[in-house]
Short mmCIF file of C-alpha atoms in Angstrom, two decimals:
data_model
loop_
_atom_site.label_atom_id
_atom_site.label_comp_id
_atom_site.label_asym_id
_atom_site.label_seq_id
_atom_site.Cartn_x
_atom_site.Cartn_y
_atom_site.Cartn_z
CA UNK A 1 -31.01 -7.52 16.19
CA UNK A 2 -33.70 -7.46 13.42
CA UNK A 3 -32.76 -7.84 10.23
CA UNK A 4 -33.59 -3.75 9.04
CA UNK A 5 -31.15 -2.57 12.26
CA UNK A 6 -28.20 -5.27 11.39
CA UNK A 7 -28.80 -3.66 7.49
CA UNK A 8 -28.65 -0.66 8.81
CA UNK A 9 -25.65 -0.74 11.25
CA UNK A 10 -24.03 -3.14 8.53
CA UNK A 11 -24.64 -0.04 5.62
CA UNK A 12 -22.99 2.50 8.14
CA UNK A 13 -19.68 0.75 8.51
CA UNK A 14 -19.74 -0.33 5.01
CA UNK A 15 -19.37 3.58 3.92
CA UNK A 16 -16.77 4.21 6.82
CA UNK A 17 -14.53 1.52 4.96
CA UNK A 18 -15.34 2.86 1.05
CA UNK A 19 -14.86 6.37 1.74
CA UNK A 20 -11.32 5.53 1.97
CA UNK A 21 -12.22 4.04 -1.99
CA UNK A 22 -13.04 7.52 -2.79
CA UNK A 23 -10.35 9.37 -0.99
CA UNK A 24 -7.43 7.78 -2.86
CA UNK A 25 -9.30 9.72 -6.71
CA UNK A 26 -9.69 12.69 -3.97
CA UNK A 27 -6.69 12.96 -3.05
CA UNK A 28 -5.36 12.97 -6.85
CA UNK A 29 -5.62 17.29 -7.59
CA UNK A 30 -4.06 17.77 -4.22
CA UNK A 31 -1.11 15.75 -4.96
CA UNK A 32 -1.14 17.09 -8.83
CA UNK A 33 -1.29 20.44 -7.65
CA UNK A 34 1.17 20.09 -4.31
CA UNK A 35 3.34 17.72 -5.68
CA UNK A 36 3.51 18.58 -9.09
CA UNK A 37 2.94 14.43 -10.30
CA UNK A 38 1.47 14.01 -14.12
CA UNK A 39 -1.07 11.79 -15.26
CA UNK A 40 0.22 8.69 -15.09
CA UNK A 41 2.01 9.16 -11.59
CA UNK A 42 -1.18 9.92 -10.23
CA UNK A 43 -2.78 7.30 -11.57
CA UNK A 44 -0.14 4.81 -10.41
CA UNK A 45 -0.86 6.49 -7.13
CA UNK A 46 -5.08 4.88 -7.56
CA UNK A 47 -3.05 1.82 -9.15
CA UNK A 48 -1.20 1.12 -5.64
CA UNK A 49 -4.35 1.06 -3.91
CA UNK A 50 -6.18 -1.08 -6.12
CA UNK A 51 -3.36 -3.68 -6.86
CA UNK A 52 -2.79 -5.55 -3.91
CA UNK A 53 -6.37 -5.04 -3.08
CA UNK A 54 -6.74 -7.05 -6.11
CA UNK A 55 -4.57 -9.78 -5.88
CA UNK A 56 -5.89 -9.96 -1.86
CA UNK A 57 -9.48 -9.95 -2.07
CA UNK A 58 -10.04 -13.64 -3.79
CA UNK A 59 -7.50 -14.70 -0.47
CA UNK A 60 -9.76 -13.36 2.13
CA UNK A 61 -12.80 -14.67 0.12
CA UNK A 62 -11.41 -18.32 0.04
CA UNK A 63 -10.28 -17.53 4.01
CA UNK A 64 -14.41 -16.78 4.60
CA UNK A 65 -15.66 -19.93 2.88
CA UNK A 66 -13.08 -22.05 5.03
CA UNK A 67 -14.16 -20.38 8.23
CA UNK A 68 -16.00 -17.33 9.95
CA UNK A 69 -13.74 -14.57 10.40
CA UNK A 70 -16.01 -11.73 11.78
CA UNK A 71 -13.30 -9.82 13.38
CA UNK A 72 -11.65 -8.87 9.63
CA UNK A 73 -14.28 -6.35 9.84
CA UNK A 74 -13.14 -3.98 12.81
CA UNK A 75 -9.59 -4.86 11.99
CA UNK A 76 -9.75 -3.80 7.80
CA UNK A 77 -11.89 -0.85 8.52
CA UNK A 78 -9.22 0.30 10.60
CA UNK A 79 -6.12 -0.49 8.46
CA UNK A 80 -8.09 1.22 5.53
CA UNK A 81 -8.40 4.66 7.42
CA UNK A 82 -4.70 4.54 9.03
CA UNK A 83 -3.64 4.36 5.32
CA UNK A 84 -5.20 7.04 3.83
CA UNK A 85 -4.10 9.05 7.53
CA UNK A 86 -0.43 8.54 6.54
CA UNK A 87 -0.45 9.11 2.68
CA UNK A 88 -0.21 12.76 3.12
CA UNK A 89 2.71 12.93 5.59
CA UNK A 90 5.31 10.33 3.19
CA UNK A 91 6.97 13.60 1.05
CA UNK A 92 8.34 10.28 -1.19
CA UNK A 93 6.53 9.54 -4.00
CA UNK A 94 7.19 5.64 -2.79
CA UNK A 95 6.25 5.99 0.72
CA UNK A 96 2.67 7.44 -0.57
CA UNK A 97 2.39 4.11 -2.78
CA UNK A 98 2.91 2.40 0.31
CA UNK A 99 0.32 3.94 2.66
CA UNK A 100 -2.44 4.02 0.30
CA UNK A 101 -1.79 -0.03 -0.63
CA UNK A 102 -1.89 -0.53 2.92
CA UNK A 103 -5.66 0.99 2.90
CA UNK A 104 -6.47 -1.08 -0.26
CA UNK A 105 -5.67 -4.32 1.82
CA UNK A 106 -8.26 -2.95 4.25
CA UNK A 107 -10.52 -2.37 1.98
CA UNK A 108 -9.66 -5.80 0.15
CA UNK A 109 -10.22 -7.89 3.74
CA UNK A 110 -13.26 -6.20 4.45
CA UNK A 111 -15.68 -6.59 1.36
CA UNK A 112 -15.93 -10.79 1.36
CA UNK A 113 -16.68 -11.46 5.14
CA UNK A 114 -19.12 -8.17 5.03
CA UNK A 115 -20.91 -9.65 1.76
CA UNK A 116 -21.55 -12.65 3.52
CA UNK A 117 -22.82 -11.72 6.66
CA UNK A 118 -24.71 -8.91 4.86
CA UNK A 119 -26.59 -11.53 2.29
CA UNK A 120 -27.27 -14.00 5.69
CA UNK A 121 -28.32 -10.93 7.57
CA UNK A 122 -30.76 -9.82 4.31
CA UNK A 123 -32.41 -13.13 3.87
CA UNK A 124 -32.57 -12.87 0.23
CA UNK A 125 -33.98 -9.50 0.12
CA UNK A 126 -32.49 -7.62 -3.08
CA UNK A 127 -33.76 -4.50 -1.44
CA UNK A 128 -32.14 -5.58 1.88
CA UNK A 129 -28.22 -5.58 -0.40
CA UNK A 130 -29.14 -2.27 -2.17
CA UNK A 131 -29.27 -0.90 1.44
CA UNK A 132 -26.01 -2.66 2.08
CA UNK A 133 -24.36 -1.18 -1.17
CA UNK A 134 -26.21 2.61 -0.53
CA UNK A 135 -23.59 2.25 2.24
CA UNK A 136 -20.77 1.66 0.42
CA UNK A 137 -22.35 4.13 -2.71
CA UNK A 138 -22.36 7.04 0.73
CA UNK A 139 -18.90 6.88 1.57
CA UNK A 140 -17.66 6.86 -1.65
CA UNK A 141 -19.87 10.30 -2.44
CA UNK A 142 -18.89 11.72 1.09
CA UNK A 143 -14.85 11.35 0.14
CA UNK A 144 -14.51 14.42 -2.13
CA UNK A 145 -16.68 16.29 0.53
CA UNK A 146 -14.47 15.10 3.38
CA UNK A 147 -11.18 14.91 1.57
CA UNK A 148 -11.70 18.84 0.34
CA UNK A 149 -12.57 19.90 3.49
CA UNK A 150 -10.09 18.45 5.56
CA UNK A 151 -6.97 18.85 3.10
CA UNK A 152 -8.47 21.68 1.29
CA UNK A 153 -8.24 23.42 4.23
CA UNK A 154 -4.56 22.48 5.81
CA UNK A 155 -2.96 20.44 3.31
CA UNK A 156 -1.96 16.88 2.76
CA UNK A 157 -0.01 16.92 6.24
CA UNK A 158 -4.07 17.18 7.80
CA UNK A 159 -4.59 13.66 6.46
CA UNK A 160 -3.84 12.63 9.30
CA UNK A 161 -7.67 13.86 10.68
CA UNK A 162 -9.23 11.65 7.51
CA UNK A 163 -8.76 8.51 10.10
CA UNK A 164 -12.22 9.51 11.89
CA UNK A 165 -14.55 7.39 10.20
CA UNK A 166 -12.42 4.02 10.36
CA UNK A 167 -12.84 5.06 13.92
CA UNK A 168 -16.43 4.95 13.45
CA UNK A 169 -17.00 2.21 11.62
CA UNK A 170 -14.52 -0.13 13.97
CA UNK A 171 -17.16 1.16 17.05
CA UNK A 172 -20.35 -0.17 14.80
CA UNK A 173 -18.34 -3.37 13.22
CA UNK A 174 -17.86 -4.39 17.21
CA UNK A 175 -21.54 -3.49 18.05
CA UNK A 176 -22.80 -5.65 15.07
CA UNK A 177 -20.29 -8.77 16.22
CA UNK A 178 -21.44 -8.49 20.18
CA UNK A 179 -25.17 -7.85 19.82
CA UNK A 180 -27.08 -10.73 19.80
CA UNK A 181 -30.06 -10.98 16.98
CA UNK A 182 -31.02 -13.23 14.42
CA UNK A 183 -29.98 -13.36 10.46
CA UNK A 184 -29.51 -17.08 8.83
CA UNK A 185 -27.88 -19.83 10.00
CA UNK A 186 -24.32 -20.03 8.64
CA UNK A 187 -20.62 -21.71 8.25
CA UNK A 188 -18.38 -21.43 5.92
CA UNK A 189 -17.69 -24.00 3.20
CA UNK A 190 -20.96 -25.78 3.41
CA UNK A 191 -23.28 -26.09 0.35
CA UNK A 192 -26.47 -24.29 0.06
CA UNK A 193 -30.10 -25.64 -1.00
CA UNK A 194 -30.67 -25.22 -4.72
CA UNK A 195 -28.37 -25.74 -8.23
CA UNK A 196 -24.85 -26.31 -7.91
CA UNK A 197 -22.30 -23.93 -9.21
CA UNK A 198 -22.39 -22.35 -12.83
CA UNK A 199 -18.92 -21.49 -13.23
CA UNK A 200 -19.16 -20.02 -16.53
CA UNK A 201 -21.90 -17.59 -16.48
CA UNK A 202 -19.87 -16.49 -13.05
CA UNK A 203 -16.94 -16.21 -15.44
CA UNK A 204 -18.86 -13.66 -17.56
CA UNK A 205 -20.30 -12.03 -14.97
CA UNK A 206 -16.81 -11.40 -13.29
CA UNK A 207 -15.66 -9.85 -16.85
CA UNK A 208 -18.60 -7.81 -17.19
CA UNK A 209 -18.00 -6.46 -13.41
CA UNK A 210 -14.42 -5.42 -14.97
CA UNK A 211 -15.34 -3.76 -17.44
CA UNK A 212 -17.59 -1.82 -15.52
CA UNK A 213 -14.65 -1.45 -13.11
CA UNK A 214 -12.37 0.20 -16.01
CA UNK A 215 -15.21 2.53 -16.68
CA UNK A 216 -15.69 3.77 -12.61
CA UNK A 217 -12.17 3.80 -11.98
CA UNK A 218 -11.12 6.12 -14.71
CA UNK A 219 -13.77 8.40 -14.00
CA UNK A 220 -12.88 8.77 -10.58
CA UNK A 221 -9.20 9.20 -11.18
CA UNK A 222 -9.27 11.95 -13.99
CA UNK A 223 -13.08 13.22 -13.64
CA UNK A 224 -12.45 16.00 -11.46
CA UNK A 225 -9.62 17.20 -13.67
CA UNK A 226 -11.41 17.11 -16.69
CA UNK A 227 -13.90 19.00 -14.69
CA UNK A 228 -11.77 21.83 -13.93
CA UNK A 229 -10.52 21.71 -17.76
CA UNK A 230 -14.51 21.77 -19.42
CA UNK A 231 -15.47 24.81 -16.45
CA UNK A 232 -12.97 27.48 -16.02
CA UNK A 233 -10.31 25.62 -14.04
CA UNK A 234 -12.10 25.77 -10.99
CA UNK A 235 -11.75 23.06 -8.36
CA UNK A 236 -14.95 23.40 -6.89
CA UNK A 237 -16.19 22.74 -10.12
CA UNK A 238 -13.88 19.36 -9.83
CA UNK A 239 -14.73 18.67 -6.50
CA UNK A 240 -18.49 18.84 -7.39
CA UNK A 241 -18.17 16.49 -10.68
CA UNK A 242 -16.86 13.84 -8.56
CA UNK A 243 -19.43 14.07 -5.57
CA UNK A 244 -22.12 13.63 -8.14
CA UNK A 245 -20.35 10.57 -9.80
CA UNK A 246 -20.66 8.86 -6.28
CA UNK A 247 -23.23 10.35 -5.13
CA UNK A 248 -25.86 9.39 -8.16
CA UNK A 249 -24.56 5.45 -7.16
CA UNK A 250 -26.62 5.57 -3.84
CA UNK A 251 -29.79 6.07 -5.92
CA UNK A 252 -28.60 3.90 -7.97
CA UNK A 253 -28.17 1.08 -5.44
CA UNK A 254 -31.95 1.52 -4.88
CA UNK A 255 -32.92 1.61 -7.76
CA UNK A 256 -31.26 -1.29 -9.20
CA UNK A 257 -32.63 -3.26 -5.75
CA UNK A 258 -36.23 -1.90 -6.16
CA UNK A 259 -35.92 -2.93 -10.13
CA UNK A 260 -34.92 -6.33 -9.43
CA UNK A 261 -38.30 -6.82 -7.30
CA UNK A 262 -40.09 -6.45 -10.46
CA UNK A 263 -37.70 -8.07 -13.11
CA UNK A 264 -34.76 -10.53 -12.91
CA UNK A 265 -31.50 -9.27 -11.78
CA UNK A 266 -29.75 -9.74 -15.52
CA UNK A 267 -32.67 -7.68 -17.24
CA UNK A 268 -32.11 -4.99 -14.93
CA UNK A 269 -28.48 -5.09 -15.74
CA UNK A 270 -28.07 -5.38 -19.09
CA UNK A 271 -30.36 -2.45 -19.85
CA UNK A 272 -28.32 -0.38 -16.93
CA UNK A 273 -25.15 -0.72 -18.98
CA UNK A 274 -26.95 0.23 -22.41
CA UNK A 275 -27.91 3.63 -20.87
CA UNK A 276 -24.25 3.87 -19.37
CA UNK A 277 -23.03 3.55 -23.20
CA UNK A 278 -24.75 6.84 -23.64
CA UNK A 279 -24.20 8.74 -20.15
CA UNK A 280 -20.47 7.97 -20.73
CA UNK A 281 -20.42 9.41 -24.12
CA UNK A 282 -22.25 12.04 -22.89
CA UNK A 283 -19.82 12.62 -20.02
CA UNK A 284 -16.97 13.32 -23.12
CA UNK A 285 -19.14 15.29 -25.69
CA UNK A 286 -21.62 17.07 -24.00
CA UNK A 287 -20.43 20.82 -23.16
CA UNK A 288 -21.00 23.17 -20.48
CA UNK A 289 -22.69 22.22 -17.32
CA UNK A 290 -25.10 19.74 -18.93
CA UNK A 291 -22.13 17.81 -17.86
CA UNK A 292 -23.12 17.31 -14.65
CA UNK A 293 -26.32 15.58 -16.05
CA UNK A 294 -24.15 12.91 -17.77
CA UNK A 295 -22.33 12.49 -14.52
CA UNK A 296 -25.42 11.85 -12.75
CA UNK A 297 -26.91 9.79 -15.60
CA UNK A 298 -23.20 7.36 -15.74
CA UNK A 299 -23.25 7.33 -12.06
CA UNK A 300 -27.14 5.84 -11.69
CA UNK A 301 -26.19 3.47 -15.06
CA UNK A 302 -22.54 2.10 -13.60
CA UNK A 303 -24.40 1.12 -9.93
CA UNK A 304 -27.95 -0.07 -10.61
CA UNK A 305 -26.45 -3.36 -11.17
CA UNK A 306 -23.82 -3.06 -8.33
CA UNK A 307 -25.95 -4.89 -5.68
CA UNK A 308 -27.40 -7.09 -7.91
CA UNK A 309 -23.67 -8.52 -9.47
CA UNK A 310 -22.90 -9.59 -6.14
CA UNK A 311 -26.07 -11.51 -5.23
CA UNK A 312 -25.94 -12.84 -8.77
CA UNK A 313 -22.25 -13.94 -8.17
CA UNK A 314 -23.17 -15.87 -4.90
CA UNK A 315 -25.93 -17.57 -6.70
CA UNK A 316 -23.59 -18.68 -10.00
CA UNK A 317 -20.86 -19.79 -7.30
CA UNK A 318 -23.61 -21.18 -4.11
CA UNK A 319 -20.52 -23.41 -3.01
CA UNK A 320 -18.20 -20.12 -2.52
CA UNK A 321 -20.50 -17.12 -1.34
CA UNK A 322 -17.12 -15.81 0.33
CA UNK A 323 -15.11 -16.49 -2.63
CA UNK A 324 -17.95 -15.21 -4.75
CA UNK A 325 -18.65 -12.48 -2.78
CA UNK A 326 -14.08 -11.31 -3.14
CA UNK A 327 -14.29 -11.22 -6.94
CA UNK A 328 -17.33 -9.71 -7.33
CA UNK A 329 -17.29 -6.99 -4.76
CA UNK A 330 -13.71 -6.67 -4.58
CA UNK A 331 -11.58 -8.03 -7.14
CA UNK A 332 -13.26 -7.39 -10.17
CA UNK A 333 -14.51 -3.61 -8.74
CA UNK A 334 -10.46 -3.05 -7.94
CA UNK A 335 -9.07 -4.53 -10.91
CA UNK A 336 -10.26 -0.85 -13.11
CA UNK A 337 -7.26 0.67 -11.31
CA UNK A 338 -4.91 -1.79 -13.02
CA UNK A 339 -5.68 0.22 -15.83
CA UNK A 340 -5.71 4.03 -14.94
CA UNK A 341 -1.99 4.03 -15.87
CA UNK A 342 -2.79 3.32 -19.65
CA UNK A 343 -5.00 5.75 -19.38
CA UNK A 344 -2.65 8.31 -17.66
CA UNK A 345 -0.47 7.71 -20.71
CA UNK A 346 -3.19 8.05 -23.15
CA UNK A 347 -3.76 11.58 -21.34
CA UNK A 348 -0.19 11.83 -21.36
CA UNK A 349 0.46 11.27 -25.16
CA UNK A 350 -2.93 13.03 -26.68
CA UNK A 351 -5.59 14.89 -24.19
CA UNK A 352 -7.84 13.96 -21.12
CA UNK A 353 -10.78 13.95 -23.04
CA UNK A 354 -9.23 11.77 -25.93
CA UNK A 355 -8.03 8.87 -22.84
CA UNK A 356 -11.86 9.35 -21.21
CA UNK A 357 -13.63 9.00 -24.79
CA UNK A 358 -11.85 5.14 -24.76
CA UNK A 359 -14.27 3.99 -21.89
CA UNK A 360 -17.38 4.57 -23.92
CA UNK A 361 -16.27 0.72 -24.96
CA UNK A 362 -16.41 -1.03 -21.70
CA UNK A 363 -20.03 -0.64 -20.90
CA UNK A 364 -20.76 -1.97 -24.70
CA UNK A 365 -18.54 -5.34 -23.35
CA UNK A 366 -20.03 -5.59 -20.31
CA UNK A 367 -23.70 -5.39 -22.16
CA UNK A 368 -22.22 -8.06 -24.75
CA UNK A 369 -21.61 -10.63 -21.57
CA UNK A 370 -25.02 -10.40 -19.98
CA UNK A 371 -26.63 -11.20 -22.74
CA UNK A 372 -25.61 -14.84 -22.72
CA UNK A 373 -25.98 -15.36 -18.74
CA UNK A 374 -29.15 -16.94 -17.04
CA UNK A 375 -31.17 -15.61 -14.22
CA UNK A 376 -30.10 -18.05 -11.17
CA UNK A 377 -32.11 -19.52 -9.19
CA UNK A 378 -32.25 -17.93 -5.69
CA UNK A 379 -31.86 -20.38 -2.98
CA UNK A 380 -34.33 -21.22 -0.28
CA UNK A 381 -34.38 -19.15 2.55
CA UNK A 382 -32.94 -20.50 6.09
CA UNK A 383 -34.38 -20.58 8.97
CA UNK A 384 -33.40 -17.89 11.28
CA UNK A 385 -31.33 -18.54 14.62
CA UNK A 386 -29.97 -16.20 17.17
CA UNK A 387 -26.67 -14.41 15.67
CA UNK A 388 -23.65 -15.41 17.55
CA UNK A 389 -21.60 -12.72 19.81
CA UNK A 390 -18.47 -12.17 18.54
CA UNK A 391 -16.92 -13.47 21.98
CA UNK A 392 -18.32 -17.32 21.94
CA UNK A 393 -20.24 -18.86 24.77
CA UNK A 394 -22.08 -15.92 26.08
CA UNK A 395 -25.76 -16.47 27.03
CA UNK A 396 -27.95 -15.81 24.23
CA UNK A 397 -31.40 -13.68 24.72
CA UNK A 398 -32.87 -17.50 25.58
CA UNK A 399 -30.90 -18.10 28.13
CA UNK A 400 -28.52 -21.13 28.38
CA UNK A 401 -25.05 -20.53 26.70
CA UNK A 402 -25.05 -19.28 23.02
CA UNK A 403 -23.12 -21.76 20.17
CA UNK A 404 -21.01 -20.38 17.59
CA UNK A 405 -22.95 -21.16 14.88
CA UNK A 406 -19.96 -20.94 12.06
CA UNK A 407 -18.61 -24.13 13.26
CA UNK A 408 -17.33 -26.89 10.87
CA UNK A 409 -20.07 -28.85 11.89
CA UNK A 410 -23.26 -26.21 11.63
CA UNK A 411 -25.07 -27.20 8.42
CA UNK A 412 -26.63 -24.45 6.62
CA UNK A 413 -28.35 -23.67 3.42
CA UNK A 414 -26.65 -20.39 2.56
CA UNK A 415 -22.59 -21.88 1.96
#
C-alpha cells in the first residue's frame, strides 16, 4: 500500500480502539444517574480503566522493541470493545471495574505496536502522525455521540451494541497486516541512524505528557457534569461539552502536525500549553455558553502537541521506539486517571468547579519542562521495502516468496 492509504486505514482503526477511551467519561452520567454512584465512585470507575492500562502499556512497549507483534492490533482492538460491551450488564459496582479494565488492557496493547508501525509507515512525516492521531482525536469525539445514542436510548443493558466498531477496526487491522505495500524497513530492538538516546529530556517529556494527562482526564470525567451544572441541568448540554472537548483535538492533531513543518516540535509545544493555561481557566470562570469556546480553545491547546510528544519521545529514546512509543502514547496519556479520584474527593469535599479550578496548574508544569528540552534530531529516513503480510512467506507483488522483514537479523535504521 502507499504510504497516504496505510495512514489512512492505520487512522481508521486507531479511532475504533480510542472511542472505547472516550466511552468509559461517557458512560460516567449514565451510571451517576442509573446507579446513583458519587464523584469519586465514578471516577474510580475512569481509574479502573486507566490503571492497568498504565502499568501494561511500558510491557507491551518493551514486548515491540524485542520483536514484531502485528497481530496485538486485531486482538486489543477487540478486547477494548468487548469491555466496554459488558460494563453495562455487571449490576456490581466490582464487576463494572472489571469490564472496563479489561478494555484499558486493549487499549494499553494496542497504542506501542500501532506507534511503531504508524511512524515506519509515515516516513518521518509529522503531518503523516497528525493523521495517525486525528484518528485516535475521532473516536474519542465520536464516544459521547455513540455512547448517548446507544445507551441514551435503551440503557446501560444496550452496551452490549457499543462492540461495533472493535468489530470494525479488527476487519481494517487484518487488511493493513495482509496487504502487501511498502513503509520502512523494520525489527525490533535494532538501533537507528542518528544520536543515541537522551534519557533525560525523555524523562521530562514523559512528565510533561502527565501533566497534560491530569488535565484531559479530569475534564473528561467531570466535564459533562459541570456542564449540566453551568446550563440548566440539561444533558444535552453535557453531552455536547464533551463532544467538543474531543472533538477540537482532531484539529488540533493537524494543527500541531502542520505547525511542526514550520517550527521545531518543542516550540510548537511549549506555546500550545501556555494557551491551555488560559483555555483551562477559562473552562472554570467563564459563564454561560462562552463555555463552549474555552472547551474548544483547551481541547485545540491539550492536542496540538499530542502527535508531536510521541515522535519527540521516539527520537529522545531511538534505541526503544516501542518502549518510547508505550509511555508516551499510553502510559503517560493513562496515568491522568490515577488521579480523577483526588479529584472526585475534592468535588466531594468542596464543589465541581472548586476540584476543576486545580488543573489550571498542570499545563503551567508541563510548560515549565519543555523549556529545558532540545529539539532532537530526526533520524535519516530508510529505504522503503515491500511491507510484510501478516501470514509470512507469501509471494510479494515481485514475485518470489516475501521475507518477514522484523526478523532478529533485518537491520534497520528506524529501532
Amino acid at each position: 500500500m502507499r504510504r497516504n492509504t496505510s495512514i489512512t486505514l492505520l487512522s481508521v482503526g486507531h479511532a475504533c480502539v480510542d472511542v472505547y477511551q472516550g466511552a468509559v467519561a461517557s458512560l460516567i452520567p449514565f451510571l451517576v444517574a442509573h446507579r446513583g454512584y458519587g464523584y469519586a465512585a465514578a471516577s474510580g470507575v475512569v481509574l479502573a480503566a486507566s490503571l492497568l492500562s498504565s502499568v501494561a502499556q511500558p510491557f507491551f512497549g518493551a514486548l515491540t522493541d524485542r520483536r514484531a507483534v502485528p497481530w496485538l492490533l486485531p486482538a486489543s482492538t477487540l478486547l477494548a470493545g468487548v469491555g466496554i460491551a459488558l460494563s453495562g450488564l455487571g449490576g456490581t459496582y466490582a464487576l463494572t471495574l472489571v469490564c472496563v479494565a479489561l478494555s484499558g488492557i486493549g487499549v494499553a496493547a494496542y497504542h506501542p505496536e500501532s506507534a511503531r508501525i504508524a511512524r515506519q509507515a509515515a516516513r518521518g512525516a509529522h503531518s503523516a502522525m497528525g493523521w495517525f492521531s486525528l484518528g485516535g482525536n475521532v473516536g474519542f469525539a465520536l464516544a459521547p455521540l455513540l455512547v448517548a445514542a446507544v445507551v441514551g436510548t435503551g440503557g446501560l443493558r444496550w452496551t452490549p451494541v457499543l462492540v461495533l466498531p472493535a468489530l470494525v477496526g479488527t476487519g481494517l487491522c487484518l487488511v493493513v497486516l495482509r496487504t502487501p505495500g511498502r513503509r520502512p524497513s523494520g525489527r525490533a530492538g535494532a538501533a537507528p541512524t542518528g544520536p543515541g538516546d537522551d534519557r533525560a529530556s525523555f524523562v521530562k517529556l514523559s512528565l510533561a505528557v502527565m501533566c497534560r494527562s491530569v488535565v484531559f482526564i479530569g475534564l473528561s470525567t467531570f466535564l459533562s457534569l459541570y456542564a449540566e451544572q453551568r446550563l440548566g441541568g440539561s444533558t444535552a448540554a453535557g453531552t455536547a461539552a464533551l463532544f467538543l472537548l474531543y472533538l477540537g483535538g482532531a484539529a488540533g492533531s493537524l494543527l500541531g502536525g502542520a505547525l511542526a513543518e514550520r517550527w521545531d516540535r518543542v516550540t510548537v509545544c511549549r506555546w500550545s500549553y501556555l494557551v491551555s493555561v488560559v483555555a483551562v481557566a477559562g473552562v472554570v470562570v467563564v459563564p454561560g455558553p462562552a463555555l463552549y469556546g474555552c472547551i474548544a480553545l483547551t481541547s485545540a491547546g491539550l492536542y496540538v502537541p499530542f502527535s508531536l510528544q510521541v515522535t519527540l519521545g521516539q527520537d529522545y529514546l531511538p534505541s526503544r521506539v516501542g518502549t518510547a512509543g508505550g509511555i508516551t502514547l499510553g502510559l503517560a496519556v493513562s496515568v491522568g486517571g490515577l488521579a480523577s479520584p483526588l479529584i472526585g474527593r475534592l468535588a466531594d469535599a468542596t464543589s465541581l468547579r472548586t476540584a476543576l479550578a486545580s488543573l489550571v496548574l498542570m499545563p503551567v508544569l508541563s510548560w515549565l519542562l519543555l523549556r529545558t528540552m532540545p529539539e532532537p534530531a530526526a533520524p535519516r529516513p530508510p529505504a522503503e521495502v515491500p511491507l510484510p503480510t501478516a501470514e509470512m512467506g507469501q509471494p510479494s507483488p515481485e514475485g518470489g516468496e516475501q521475507k518477514d522483514d522484523m526478523r532478529p537479523d533485518s537491520p534497520t535504521p528506524w529501532r
